[in-house]
Amino acid sequence: MCGYLQQILESKGDCEKKLEALGKDIGMKFLEIYEIRRSNKIVDILESITYTFLPKIYTSNRYVEKSKDFENVFLIIEDTPFFGKYISAPKRCEGFCADSITGGIISVVLTSFGYKNTVTACLSPSKNILTKVVYVIKINTEDLQREKRYN
């Protein structure tokens, strides 16, 4: 796995997109192994991902929030991300976030529930926590409207 990750980092192109694709593969495998509680509400699904599914892969202090500005944007905030500890990026990859792997995992779980989405992993260091990562989750507005009709 480490060798594969090193190949991704040394290759030309968008490293984060390749790591996200790897995360989607990992997420599919974990979906086959672990059960995740079914729900019709996006907030419940995101809570299951945050507090039940991801901790089966690795433990971290994380929580989920809804954006105050956009109805279709949610955030999973993680204080101690896993992959960033073990993957260092070359200088040419400024702003690189190795935890795009986790973003891919989150994305594939949401897709399996029928929600079209885009997940972006962003480094967001604060004064107290230098390693903080924010996963910005954009859900397709049509999927949210469908949810409102049925709930």
XYZ file of C-alpha atoms in Angstrom:
151
model
C 0.000 0.000 0.000
C 2.786 2.434 0.919
C 4.542 1.739 -2.378
C 1.331 2.390 -4.303
C 0.813 5.665 -2.459
C 4.384 6.698 -3.248
C 3.769 5.966 -6.954
C 0.678 8.192 -6.873
C 2.640 11.031 -5.294
C 5.507 10.737 -7.769
C 3.249 10.567 -10.835
C 2.205 13.647 -12.730
C -1.395 14.747 -12.522
C -3.827 15.378 -9.725
C -2.592 13.385 -6.723
C -5.664 14.168 -4.638
C -8.048 12.829 -7.320
C -6.059 9.586 -7.430
C -6.137 9.319 -3.628
C -9.884 9.980 -3.663
C -10.344 7.152 -6.201
C -8.313 4.890 -3.911
C -10.576 5.932 -1.025
C -13.644 4.987 -3.057
C -12.184 1.511 -3.628
C -11.438 1.164 0.089
C -14.923 2.428 0.969
C -16.568 -0.159 -1.312
C -14.643 -2.957 0.396
C -15.641 -1.723 3.844
C -19.288 -1.418 2.750
C -19.142 -5.113 1.843
C -17.776 -5.982 5.290
C -19.586 -3.603 7.639
C -23.249 -2.816 7.881
C -24.342 0.791 7.991
C -27.763 1.809 9.276
C -30.210 2.682 6.508
C -31.963 6.024 6.638
C -33.879 8.352 4.341
C -32.408 11.525 5.834
C -29.015 12.891 4.832
C -28.273 14.149 8.353
C -28.785 10.642 9.786
C -26.606 9.112 7.066
C -23.792 11.601 7.714
C -23.998 10.915 11.454
C -23.767 7.167 10.780
C -20.730 7.734 8.563
C -19.079 10.036 11.118
C -19.778 8.159 14.349
C -20.197 4.522 13.260
C -18.645 3.735 9.863
C -15.391 5.733 9.831
C -14.430 4.649 13.387
C -14.403 1.046 12.105
C -11.619 2.084 9.724
C -9.664 4.339 12.111
C -10.383 6.273 15.279
C -10.265 10.035 15.364
C -11.988 12.960 17.005
C -14.544 14.064 14.382
C -17.970 15.648 14.173
C -20.512 16.628 11.521
C -22.066 20.053 10.875
C -24.508 21.549 8.403
C -23.333 24.643 6.559
C -24.964 27.851 7.702
C -24.699 29.397 4.235
C -25.752 26.600 1.872
C -28.585 24.098 2.256
C -26.790 21.363 0.318
C -23.377 21.606 2.041
C -22.323 19.609 5.090
C -18.983 19.390 6.882
C -17.230 16.569 8.664
C -14.460 18.070 10.767
C -11.639 15.814 11.900
C -9.020 16.937 14.416
C -6.600 14.027 14.042
C -6.816 12.690 10.483
C -5.220 9.325 9.819
C -3.582 9.442 6.394
C -1.894 12.832 6.736
C 0.306 11.382 9.480
C 1.852 8.823 7.147
C 1.921 10.460 3.715
C 4.149 13.406 2.899
C 3.776 15.277 -0.359
C 6.413 16.564 -2.736
C 7.006 20.320 -2.805
C 5.131 20.708 -6.120
C 1.878 19.636 -4.415
C 1.255 22.789 -2.392
C -1.898 22.548 -0.262
C -1.946 18.777 -0.773
C -4.318 16.873 1.530
C -3.514 13.175 1.900
C -6.842 12.668 3.629
C -8.567 12.849 0.250
C -8.614 9.076 0.741
C -11.155 9.552 3.538
C -13.089 11.941 1.288
C -13.384 9.120 -1.250
C -14.646 6.764 1.454
C -17.316 9.279 2.526
C -18.326 9.865 -1.102
C -18.809 6.195 -1.946
C -20.994 5.626 1.130
C -23.227 8.577 0.196
C -23.423 7.320 -3.387
C -24.481 3.881 -2.127
C -27.425 5.600 -0.402
C -28.418 7.284 -3.678
C -27.032 10.765 -3.002
C -24.990 12.336 -5.785
C -22.195 14.218 -4.078
C -18.821 15.892 -4.201
C -16.474 15.562 -1.232
C -13.419 17.789 -0.926
C -10.824 17.305 1.808
C -9.295 20.605 2.935
C -6.495 21.242 5.392
C -7.773 23.678 7.992
C -5.190 24.113 10.743
C -6.210 26.210 13.718
C -4.222 27.761 16.544
C -4.740 24.724 18.786
C -4.978 21.930 16.198
C -2.491 22.032 13.338
C -3.646 18.813 11.666
C -7.367 19.577 11.308
C -9.071 18.464 8.087
C -12.521 19.560 6.928
C -14.426 17.361 4.483
C -16.749 19.662 2.518
C -19.674 17.556 1.314
C -21.904 18.983 -1.419
C -25.095 17.018 -1.997
C -27.018 17.296 -5.262
C -29.943 19.671 -4.617
C -32.344 17.390 -6.514
C -31.569 14.596 -4.050
C -32.325 16.903 -1.112
C -35.616 17.968 -2.708
C -36.521 14.292 -3.182
C -35.745 13.709 0.499
C -38.073 16.562 1.513
C -40.924 15.156 -0.593
C -40.726 11.737 1.069
C -40.174 12.855 4.668
